[in-house]
PDB file of C-alpha atoms in Angstrom:
ATOM      1  CA  HIS E   1     -24.212 -16.937  47.561  1.00 44.00           C
ATOM      2  CA  LYS E   2     -27.500 -15.308  46.618  1.00 40.00           C
ATOM      3  CA  TYR E   3     -25.828 -12.669  44.401  1.00 42.00           C
ATOM      4  CA  HIS E   4     -23.736 -15.190  42.462  1.00 44.00           C
ATOM      5  CA  ALA E   5     -26.455 -17.811  41.925  1.00 49.00           C
ATOM      6  CA  PRO E   6     -28.173 -16.108  38.895  1.00 51.00           C
ATOM      7  CA  VAL E   7     -24.863 -15.512  37.131  1.00 48.00           C
ATOM      8  CA  LEU E   8     -23.697 -19.068  37.724  1.00 49.00           C
ATOM      9  CA  TYR E   9     -27.060 -20.387  36.566  1.00 51.00           C
ATOM     10  CA  GLN E  10     -26.821 -18.468  33.275  1.00 52.00           C
ATOM     11  CA  THR E  11     -23.230 -19.599  32.874  1.00 51.00           C
ATOM     12  CA  PHE E  12     -24.199 -23.250  33.282  1.00 51.00           C
ATOM     13  CA  ASN E  13     -26.947 -22.750  30.693  1.00 55.00           C
ATOM     14  CA  PHE E  14     -24.368 -21.376  28.226  1.00 51.00           C
ATOM     15  CA  LEU E  15     -22.166 -24.348  29.055  1.00 49.00           C
ATOM     16  CA  LEU E  16     -24.927 -26.832  28.244  1.00 51.00           C
ATOM     17  CA  LYS E  17     -25.766 -25.021  25.013  1.00 54.00           C
ATOM     18  CA  SER E  18     -22.132 -24.946  23.933  1.00 49.00           C
ATOM     19  CA  ILE E  19     -21.766 -28.674  24.583  1.00 46.00           C
ATOM     20  CA  THR E  20     -24.939 -29.355  22.621  1.00 47.00           C
ATOM     21  CA  MET E  21     -24.031 -27.057  19.694  1.00 46.00           C
ATOM     22  CA  LYS E  22     -20.311 -28.015  19.822  1.00 42.00           C
ATOM     23  CA  LYS E  23     -19.112 -24.429  19.924  1.00 48.00           C
ATOM     24  CA  ARG E  24     -15.539 -24.487  21.157  1.00 48.00           C
ATOM     25  CA  ASN E  25     -15.113 -20.794  21.958  1.00 49.00           C
ATOM     26  CA  THR E  26     -18.394 -20.599  23.840  1.00 48.00           C
ATOM     27  CA  LEU E  27     -17.447 -23.681  25.857  1.00 51.00           C
ATOM     28  CA  ILE E  28     -14.067 -22.272  26.809  1.00 53.00           C
ATOM     29  CA  SER E  29     -15.513 -18.877  27.720  1.00 52.00           C
ATOM     30  CA  SER E  30     -18.187 -20.550  29.862  1.00 52.00           C
ATOM     31  CA  LEU E  31     -15.599 -22.609  31.749  1.00 55.00           C
ATOM     32  CA  LEU E  32     -13.457 -19.542  32.352  1.00 55.00           C
ATOM     33  CA  THR E  33     -16.465 -17.573  33.554  1.00 55.00           C
ATOM     34  CA  ILE E  34     -17.370 -20.365  35.982  1.00 56.00           C
ATOM     35  CA  PHE E  35     -13.809 -20.407  37.280  1.00 56.00           C
ATOM     36  CA  LEU E  36     -13.759 -16.642  37.702  1.00 55.00           C
ATOM     37  CA  PHE E  37     -17.040 -16.431  39.585  1.00 55.00           C
ATOM     38  CA  GLN E  38     -16.131 -19.443  41.709  1.00 56.00           C
ATOM     39  CA  SER E  39     -12.917 -17.679  42.728  1.00 55.00           C
ATOM     40  CA  LEU E  40     -14.825 -14.486  43.532  1.00 54.00           C
ATOM     41  CA  PHE E  41     -17.363 -16.525  45.487  1.00 55.00           C
ATOM     42  CA  CYS E  42     -14.635 -18.171  47.568  1.00 55.00           C
ATOM     43  CA  PHE E  43     -13.008 -14.809  48.166  1.00 51.00           C
ATOM     44  CA  SER E  44     -16.248 -13.186  49.331  1.00 54.00           C
ATOM     45  CA  SER E  45     -17.111 -16.176  51.519  1.00 55.00           C
ATOM     46  CA  ALA E  46     -13.701 -16.140  53.154  1.00 51.00           C
ATOM     47  CA  ALA E  47     -13.888 -12.413  53.688  1.00 50.00           C
ATOM     48  CA  SER E  48     -17.231 -12.747  55.481  1.00 51.00           C
ATOM     49  CA  SER E  49     -16.200 -15.747  57.609  1.00 50.00           C
ATOM     50  CA  ARG E  50     -14.193 -15.749  60.840  1.00 46.00           C
ATOM     51  CA  HIS E  51     -11.457 -18.057  59.547  1.00 48.00           C
ATOM     52  CA  TRP E  52      -8.941 -15.324  58.952  1.00 42.00           C
ATOM     53  CA  PHE E  53      -6.031 -17.745  58.580  1.00 40.00           C
ATOM     54  CA  ARG E  54      -7.490 -18.884  55.232  1.00 49.00           C
ATOM     55  CA  GLN E  55      -7.879 -15.446  53.681  1.00 53.00           C
ATOM     56  CA  PRO E  56      -4.323 -15.076  52.183  1.00 60.00           C
ATOM     57  CA  ILE E  57      -4.604 -18.420  50.379  1.00 57.00           C
ATOM     58  CA  VAL E  58      -8.049 -17.616  49.029  1.00 53.00           C
ATOM     59  CA  LYS E  59      -6.946 -14.148  47.955  1.00 55.00           C
ATOM     60  CA  SER E  60      -3.968 -15.621  46.113  1.00 61.00           C
ATOM     61  CA  CYS E  61      -6.209 -18.111  44.358  1.00 58.00           C
ATOM     62  CA  ALA E  62      -8.656 -15.385  43.392  1.00 58.00           C
ATOM     63  CA  VAL E  63      -5.902 -13.135  42.031  1.00 61.00           C
ATOM     64  CA  ALA E  64      -4.402 -16.053  40.104  1.00 61.00           C
ATOM     65  CA  GLY E  65      -7.819 -16.884  38.677  1.00 59.00           C
ATOM     66  CA  VAL E  66      -8.395 -13.300  37.577  1.00 62.00           C
ATOM     67  CA  LEU E  67      -4.949 -13.121  35.955  1.00 63.00           C
ATOM     68  CA  CYS E  68      -5.511 -16.434  34.207  1.00 64.00           C
ATOM     69  CA  CYS E  69      -8.845 -15.268  32.852  1.00 65.00           C
ATOM     70  CA  ALA E  70      -7.330 -11.966  31.729  1.00 67.00           C
ATOM     71  CA  SER E  71      -4.572 -13.786  29.842  1.00 69.00           C
ATOM     72  CA  CYS E  72      -7.215 -15.881  28.074  1.00 75.00           C
ATOM     73  CA  ILE E  73      -8.976 -12.833  26.661  1.00 77.00           C
ATOM     74  CA  LYS E  74      -7.786 -11.355  23.366  1.00 80.00           C
ATOM     75  CA  ILE E  75      -9.562  -8.315  21.890  1.00 81.00           C
ATOM     76  CA  VAL E  76      -8.973  -7.781  18.176  1.00 83.00           C
ATOM     77  CA  SER E  77      -9.690  -4.362  16.678  1.00 83.00           C
ATOM     78  CA  THR E  78     -11.745  -3.831  13.528  1.00 86.00           C
ATOM     79  CA  GLY E  79      -9.659  -4.308  10.403  1.00 83.00           C
ATOM     80  CA  ASN E  80      -7.108  -6.532  12.145  1.00 88.00           C
ATOM     81  CA  GLU E  81      -6.672 -10.289  12.268  1.00 87.00           C
ATOM     82  CA  CYS E  82      -4.604 -12.603  14.471  1.00 89.00           C
ATOM     83  CA  LEU E  83      -3.354 -16.145  13.888  1.00 90.00           C
ATOM     84  CA  VAL E  84      -3.369 -18.655  16.739  1.00 89.00           C
ATOM     85  CA  GLU E  85      -1.035 -21.641  17.053  1.00 88.00           C
ATOM     86  CA  ARG E  86      -1.887 -24.561  19.299  1.00 86.00           C
ATOM     87  CA  LEU E  87       1.160 -26.526  20.450  1.00 86.00           C
ATOM     88  CA  GLY E  88       3.237 -24.967  17.672  1.00 83.00           C
ATOM     89  CA  LYS E  89       0.786 -25.718  14.848  1.00 87.00           C
ATOM     90  CA  TYR E  90      -1.556 -23.278  13.122  1.00 86.00           C
ATOM     91  CA  HIS E  91      -5.060 -23.716  14.526  1.00 87.00           C
ATOM     92  CA  ARG E  92      -7.337 -20.763  13.706  1.00 87.00           C
ATOM     93  CA  SER E  93      -7.570 -17.028  13.092  1.00 85.00           C
ATOM     94  CA  LEU E  94      -9.121 -14.493  15.450  1.00 85.00           C
ATOM     95  CA  GLN E  95     -11.628 -12.082  13.968  1.00 85.00           C
ATOM     96  CA  PRO E  96     -12.403  -8.558  15.297  1.00 86.00           C
ATOM     97  CA  GLY E  97     -14.082  -8.588  18.696  1.00 83.00           C
ATOM     98  CA  LEU E  98     -13.661 -10.603  21.885  1.00 82.00           C
ATOM     99  CA  ASN E  99     -11.786 -13.886  21.522  1.00 82.00           C
ATOM    100  CA  ILE E 100     -10.645 -16.575  23.952  1.00 80.00           C
ATOM    101  CA  ILE E 101      -7.317 -18.400  23.823  1.00 81.00           C
ATOM    102  CA  ILE E 102      -6.012 -21.196  26.055  1.00 78.00           C
ATOM    103  CA  PRO E 103      -2.835 -20.182  27.933  1.00 78.00           C
ATOM    104  CA  LEU E 104       0.241 -22.412  27.659  1.00 78.00           C
ATOM    105  CA  PHE E 105      -1.349 -24.353  24.797  1.00 82.00           C
ATOM    106  CA  GLU E 106      -2.165 -21.523  22.410  1.00 81.00           C
ATOM    107  CA  ARG E 107      -0.333 -18.367  21.425  1.00 84.00           C
ATOM    108  CA  ILE E 108      -0.691 -15.472  18.986  1.00 86.00           C
ATOM    109  CA  SER E 109       1.838 -16.243  16.223  1.00 86.00           C
ATOM    110  CA  PHE E 110       1.060 -13.403  13.815  1.00 87.00           C
ATOM    111  CA  GLN E 111      -1.120 -10.319  13.740  1.00 86.00           C
ATOM    112  CA  ASP E 112      -1.557  -7.594  11.160  1.00 87.00           C
ATOM    113  CA  THR E 113      -4.184  -5.419   9.531  1.00 88.00           C
ATOM    114  CA  ASN E 114      -6.360  -6.202   6.526  1.00 87.00           C
ATOM    115  CA  ARG E 115      -6.428  -2.525   5.583  1.00 89.00           C
ATOM    116  CA  GLU E 116      -4.346  -0.991   2.826  1.00 90.00           C
ATOM    117  CA  GLN E 117      -0.766  -0.344   3.888  1.00 91.00           C
ATOM    118  CA  ILE E 118       1.930   1.924   2.478  1.00 91.00           C
ATOM    119  CA  LEU E 119       5.537   0.899   1.881  1.00 91.00           C
ATOM    120  CA  ASP E 120       8.083   3.600   1.140  1.00 90.00           C
ATOM    121  CA  VAL E 121      10.700   2.390  -1.342  1.00 88.00           C
ATOM    122  CA  PRO E 122      13.980   4.211  -0.612  1.00 89.00           C
ATOM    123  CA  PRO E 123      15.902   5.961  -3.418  1.00 89.00           C
ATOM    124  CA  GLN E 124      18.194   3.706  -5.425  1.00 87.00           C
ATOM    125  CA  GLU E 125      20.438   4.090  -8.447  1.00 87.00           C
ATOM    126  CA  CYS E 126      19.162   2.668 -11.739  1.00 86.00           C
ATOM    127  CA  PHE E 127      20.397   2.650 -15.324  1.00 86.00           C
ATOM    128  CA  THR E 128      18.238   3.187 -18.379  1.00 86.00           C
ATOM    129  CA  LEU E 129      18.471   1.344 -21.679  1.00 87.00           C
ATOM    130  CA  ASP E 130      20.898   3.982 -23.019  1.00 83.00           C
ATOM    131  CA  ASN E 131      23.100   3.658 -19.876  1.00 83.00           C
ATOM    132  CA  ALA E 132      21.949   6.899 -18.267  1.00 83.00           C
ATOM    133  CA  PRO E 133      22.125   6.801 -14.437  1.00 85.00           C
ATOM    134  CA  LEU E 134      18.929   7.636 -12.528  1.00 86.00           C
ATOM    135  CA  THR E 135      17.964   7.784  -8.866  1.00 87.00           C
ATOM    136  CA  ALA E 136      14.402   6.474  -8.429  1.00 89.00           C
ATOM    137  CA  ASP E 137      12.084   6.003  -5.441  1.00 89.00           C
ATOM    138  CA  ALA E 138       8.477   4.866  -5.195  1.00 90.00           C
ATOM    139  CA  ILE E 139       5.514   4.171  -2.890  1.00 92.00           C
ATOM    140  CA  VAL E 140       3.807   0.769  -2.823  1.00 93.00           C
ATOM    141  CA  TYR E 141       0.187   0.365  -1.697  1.00 94.00           C
ATOM    142  CA  MET E 142      -0.504  -3.197  -0.527  1.00 92.00           C
ATOM    143  CA  ARG E 143      -3.224  -5.146   1.274  1.00 92.00           C
ATOM    144  CA  ILE E 144      -2.948  -8.524   3.010  1.00 91.00           C
ATOM    145  CA  THR E 145      -5.765 -10.716   1.706  1.00 90.00           C
ATOM    146  CA  ASP E 146      -4.721 -14.036   3.282  1.00 89.00           C
ATOM    147  CA  MET E 147      -3.164 -13.720   6.726  1.00 89.00           C
ATOM    148  CA  GLU E 148      -2.166 -17.385   6.880  1.00 88.00           C
ATOM    149  CA  LYS E 149      -0.139 -17.219   3.650  1.00 89.00           C
ATOM    150  CA  ALA E 150       1.426 -13.900   4.693  1.00 89.00           C
ATOM    151  CA  SER E 151       2.663 -15.544   7.884  1.00 88.00           C
ATOM    152  CA  TYR E 152       3.747 -19.001   6.743  1.00 89.00           C
ATOM    153  CA  LYS E 153       4.716 -18.553   3.067  1.00 87.00           C
ATOM    154  CA  VAL E 154       7.341 -15.872   3.748  1.00 88.00           C
ATOM    155  CA  SER E 155       9.243 -14.909   6.877  1.00 85.00           C
ATOM    156  CA  ASN E 156       8.769 -11.128   6.678  1.00 88.00           C
ATOM    157  CA  VAL E 157       6.111 -10.207   4.143  1.00 89.00           C
ATOM    158  CA  LYS E 158       6.643  -6.430   4.163  1.00 90.00           C
ATOM    159  CA  ASN E 159      10.401  -6.715   3.792  1.00 91.00           C
ATOM    160  CA  ALA E 160       9.905  -9.263   1.010  1.00 92.00           C
ATOM    161  CA  VAL E 161       7.541  -6.958  -0.902  1.00 92.00           C
ATOM    162  CA  LEU E 162       9.914  -4.026  -0.431  1.00 92.00           C
ATOM    163  CA  ASN E 163      12.959  -5.876  -1.775  1.00 91.00           C
ATOM    164  CA  LEU E 164      10.913  -7.328  -4.621  1.00 91.00           C
ATOM    165  CA  CYS E 165       9.806  -3.830  -5.624  1.00 91.00           C
ATOM    166  CA  LEU E 166      13.406  -2.586  -5.540  1.00 90.00           C
ATOM    167  CA  THR E 167      14.520  -5.366  -7.887  1.00 90.00           C
ATOM    168  CA  HIS E 168      11.698  -4.952 -10.377  1.00 90.00           C
ATOM    169  CA  LEU E 169      11.968  -1.150 -10.334  1.00 90.00           C
ATOM    170  CA  ARG E 170      15.583  -1.373 -11.514  1.00 89.00           C
ATOM    171  CA  GLU E 171      14.628  -3.948 -14.116  1.00 89.00           C
ATOM    172  CA  GLU E 172      11.706  -1.967 -15.535  1.00 89.00           C
ATOM    173  CA  ILE E 173      13.722   1.259 -15.750  1.00 89.00           C
ATOM    174  CA  GLY E 174      16.469  -0.662 -17.555  1.00 87.00           C
ATOM    175  CA  ARG E 175      14.002  -1.447 -20.342  1.00 88.00           C
ATOM    176  CA  LEU E 176      13.346   2.223 -21.126  1.00 86.00           C
ATOM    177  CA  THR E 177      15.484   4.997 -22.486  1.00 85.00           C
ATOM    178  CA  LEU E 178      16.069   8.196 -20.563  1.00 82.00           C
ATOM    179  CA  GLU E 179      13.350  10.106 -22.391  1.00 80.00           C
ATOM    180  CA  GLU E 180      10.874   7.202 -22.142  1.00 83.00           C
ATOM    181  CA  SER E 181      11.427   6.889 -18.399  1.00 82.00           C
ATOM    182  CA  PHE E 182      10.114  10.446 -17.980  1.00 81.00           C
ATOM    183  CA  SER E 183       7.326  10.322 -20.553  1.00 82.00           C
ATOM    184  CA  LYS E 184       6.009   6.804 -19.763  1.00 84.00           C
ATOM    185  CA  ARG E 185       5.791   6.956 -15.988  1.00 85.00           C
ATOM    186  CA  GLY E 186       2.196   5.663 -15.975  1.00 85.00           C
ATOM    187  CA  THR E 187       3.181   2.664 -18.088  1.00 87.00           C
ATOM    188  CA  LEU E 188       6.061   2.005 -15.694  1.00 88.00           C
ATOM    189  CA  ASN E 189       3.690   2.049 -12.698  1.00 90.00           C
ATOM    190  CA  GLN E 190       1.291  -0.405 -14.346  1.00 90.00           C
ATOM    191  CA  ALA E 191       4.112  -2.772 -15.286  1.00 90.00           C
ATOM    192  CA  LEU E 192       5.363  -2.790 -11.689  1.00 91.00           C
ATOM    193  CA  VAL E 193       1.869  -3.534 -10.309  1.00 92.00           C
ATOM    194  CA  LYS E 194       1.413  -6.462 -12.696  1.00 92.00           C
ATOM    195  CA  ARG E 195       4.802  -8.036 -12.031  1.00 91.00           C
ATOM    196  CA  LEU E 196       4.539  -7.634  -8.260  1.00 92.00           C
ATOM    197  CA  ASN E 197       1.050  -9.175  -8.138  1.00 92.00           C
ATOM    198  CA  ASP E 198       2.238 -12.188 -10.120  1.00 91.00           C
ATOM    199  CA  ILE E 199       4.595 -13.049  -7.259  1.00 90.00           C
ATOM    200  CA  CYS E 200       2.830 -11.591  -4.199  1.00 90.00           C
ATOM    201  CA  GLN E 201      -0.404 -13.524  -4.759  1.00 89.00           C
ATOM    202  CA  ASP E 202       1.386 -16.618  -3.394  1.00 89.00           C
ATOM    203  CA  TRP E 203       2.110 -14.637  -0.217  1.00 91.00           C
ATOM    204  CA  GLY E 204      -1.515 -13.610   0.332  1.00 91.00           C
ATOM    205  CA  VAL E 205      -0.739  -9.985  -0.616  1.00 92.00           C
ATOM    206  CA  HIS E 206      -2.446  -7.820  -3.238  1.00 93.00           C
ATOM    207  CA  ILE E 207      -0.592  -4.798  -4.636  1.00 93.00           C
ATOM    208  CA  THR E 208      -3.201  -2.143  -5.367  1.00 92.00           C
ATOM    209  CA  ARG E 209      -0.895   0.426  -6.990  1.00 91.00           C
ATOM    210  CA  VAL E 210       2.687   1.606  -7.284  1.00 91.00           C
ATOM    211  CA  GLU E 211       3.564   5.282  -7.654  1.00 90.00           C
ATOM    212  CA  ILE E 212       6.983   6.442  -8.865  1.00 89.00           C
ATOM    213  CA  GLN E 213       7.768   9.557  -6.856  1.00 86.00           C
ATOM    214  CA  HIS E 214      11.034  10.926  -8.221  1.00 83.00           C
ATOM    215  CA  LEU E 215      13.294  10.170 -11.172  1.00 84.00           C
ATOM    216  CA  GLN E 216      16.458  12.164 -10.615  1.00 82.00           C
ATOM    217  CA  PRO E 217      19.232  12.006 -13.267  1.00 82.00           C
ATOM    218  CA  SER E 218      22.862  12.570 -12.359  1.00 73.00           C
ATOM    219  CA  HIS E 219      24.427  16.055 -12.487  1.00 72.00           C
ATOM    220  CA  ASP E 220      26.249  15.314 -15.742  1.00 73.00           C
ATOM    221  CA  ILE E 221      23.028  14.131 -17.354  1.00 70.00           C
ATOM    222  CA  LEU E 222      21.227  17.232 -16.101  1.00 67.00           C
ATOM    223  CA  ARG E 223      23.891  19.515 -17.585  1.00 72.00           C
ATOM    224  CA  ALA E 224      23.763  17.626 -20.880  1.00 68.00           C
ATOM    225  CA  MET E 225      19.970  17.861 -20.904  1.00 67.00           C
ATOM    226  CA  GLU E 226      20.144  21.583 -20.189  1.00 66.00           C
ATOM    227  CA  MET E 227      22.661  22.073 -23.015  1.00 75.00           C
ATOM    228  CA  GLN E 228      20.491  20.019 -25.347  1.00 71.00           C
ATOM    229  CA  MET E 229      17.423  22.044 -24.450  1.00 71.00           C
ATOM    230  CA  SER E 230      19.371  25.269 -24.934  1.00 70.00           C
ATOM    231  CA  ALA E 231      20.598  24.074 -28.334  1.00 74.00           C
ATOM    232  CA  GLU E 232      17.072  23.096 -29.315  1.00 76.00           C
ATOM    233  CA  ARG E 233      15.793  26.520 -28.343  1.00 75.00           C
ATOM    234  CA  LYS E 234      18.560  28.267 -30.313  1.00 76.00           C
ATOM    235  CA  LYS E 235      17.868  26.055 -33.311  1.00 80.00           C
ATOM    236  CA  ARG E 236      14.178  26.841 -33.211  1.00 81.00           C
ATOM    237  CA  ALA E 237      14.921  30.548 -32.849  1.00 76.00           C
ATOM    238  CA  THR E 238      17.299  30.464 -35.852  1.00 81.00           C
ATOM    239  CA  ILE E 239      14.738  28.597 -37.958  1.00 83.00           C
ATOM    240  CA  LEU E 240      12.019  31.037 -37.042  1.00 81.00           C
ATOM    241  CA  GLN E 241      14.281  33.987 -37.791  1.00 81.00           C
ATOM    242  CA  SER E 242      15.290  32.603 -41.213  1.00 83.00           C
ATOM    243  CA  GLU E 243      11.693  31.829 -42.053  1.00 83.00           C
ATOM    244  CA  GLY E 244      10.790  35.395 -41.142  1.00 82.00           C
ATOM    245  CA  GLU E 245      13.508  36.835 -43.383  1.00 83.00           C
ATOM    246  CA  ARG E 246      12.505  34.512 -46.237  1.00 83.00           C
ATOM    247  CA  THR E 247       8.894  35.576 -45.930  1.00 84.00           C
ATOM    248  CA  LYS E 248      10.017  39.207 -45.889  1.00 81.00           C
ATOM    249  CA  LEU E 249      12.058  38.837 -49.105  1.00 82.00           C
ATOM    250  CA  ILE E 250       9.253  36.976 -50.858  1.00 84.00           C
ATOM    251  CA  ASN E 251       6.791  39.658 -49.948  1.00 82.00           C
ATOM    252  CA  GLU E 252       9.141  42.389 -51.136  1.00 81.00           C
ATOM    253  CA  ALA E 253       9.762  40.572 -54.469  1.00 83.00           C
ATOM    254  CA  GLU E 254       6.073  39.998 -54.992  1.00 83.00           C
ATOM    255  CA  GLY E 255       5.457  43.657 -54.280  1.00 80.00           C
ATOM    256  CA  ARG E 256       8.044  44.795 -56.832  1.00 81.00           C
ATOM    257  CA  ALA E 257       6.703  42.349 -59.452  1.00 81.00           C
ATOM    258  CA  GLY E 258       3.203  43.592 -58.865  1.00 80.00           C
ATOM    259  CA  ALA E 259       4.311  47.195 -59.260  1.00 80.00           C
ATOM    260  CA  MET E 260       6.074  46.429 -62.537  1.00 83.00           C
ATOM    261  CA  LEU E 261       2.975  44.673 -63.894  1.00 82.00           C
ATOM    262  CA  VAL E 262       0.795  47.599 -62.994  1.00 79.00           C
ATOM    263  CA  ASP E 263       3.284  50.016 -64.652  1.00 79.00           C
ATOM    264  CA  ALA E 264       3.387  47.885 -67.832  1.00 80.00           C
ATOM    265  CA  GLU E 265      -0.385  47.697 -67.991  1.00 81.00           C
ATOM    266  CA  ALA E 266      -0.605  51.469 -67.634  1.00 78.00           C
ATOM    267  CA  ARG E 267       1.898  52.040 -70.501  1.00 79.00           C
ATOM    268  CA  LYS E 268       0.055  49.535 -72.693  1.00 77.00           C
ATOM    269  CA  ARG E 269      -3.250  51.314 -72.216  1.00 79.00           C
ATOM    270  CA  SER E 270      -1.560  54.676 -72.862  1.00 77.00           C
ATOM    271  CA  ILE E 271      -0.156  53.453 -76.195  1.00 77.00           C
ATOM    272  CA  ILE E 272      -3.507  51.983 -77.225  1.00 77.00           C
ATOM    273  CA  LEU E 273      -5.274  55.247 -76.466  1.00 75.00           C
ATOM    274  CA  ASP E 274      -2.669  57.280 -78.389  1.00 72.00           C
ATOM    275  CA  SER E 275      -3.030  55.096 -81.512  1.00 76.00           C
ATOM    276  CA  GLU E 276      -6.810  55.309 -81.404  1.00 73.00           C
ATOM    277  CA  ALA E 277      -6.620  59.085 -81.146  1.00 71.00           C
ATOM    278  CA  GLU E 278      -4.351  59.402 -84.229  1.00 71.00           C
ATOM    279  CA  ALA E 279      -6.649  57.131 -86.240  1.00 62.00           C
TER     280      ALA E 279
END
């Protein structure tokens, strides 16, 4: 057909170039394009001919060809990556853009994003070094750096990271006392990031940061802390009050001593003046 000839000619040129340059994806896409346009050509030829008894068969072939070509096309969004298995074995990864896969022989085994992801660690009960119960939760920021390792080194990478963070969160809190767990939250975050990265690097995952959201003591601990704070405030108030009274007494004593010295000096000068006058 005169309308299909230029497209088929360009497709055959791509086919020859792909064979020469040994580009697999270009070769497959060229073959699929030839098949698609050949099906459309047969459909248009049958539609314009008088052999109406052949039209259903040609239409079915054209529809099947279009569906086959559509199933071969895989569009990957920016920031995502897909892994392809051929006959059950890892073959390649699909980068963002238009990609071609072979139906029945190839399938998408794993797909995820390379962007930073957020995992919400649910609240869990922990115990500090001084056996104080705490309820702690956190947020984990992670990024998949190697999609192949994330797929084949662990069955469910996000669930694995989540459970690993739960375990290490309890362990790190158990190394601190109750007061240290509140005052050294930044140190606790850094320790969690380091310990998680030591394990997750084998899974192709990088932990960028871990943020402890809440550290909630039990009700008994809260009441004890409130009583302790109240006692500390009363103690400070008593100390300040006693120091004020002490300062007051010292000032009064110094004032009386100063007055007596001034009175003695005045009498001394009076006696000296009287003796000089008699002489």
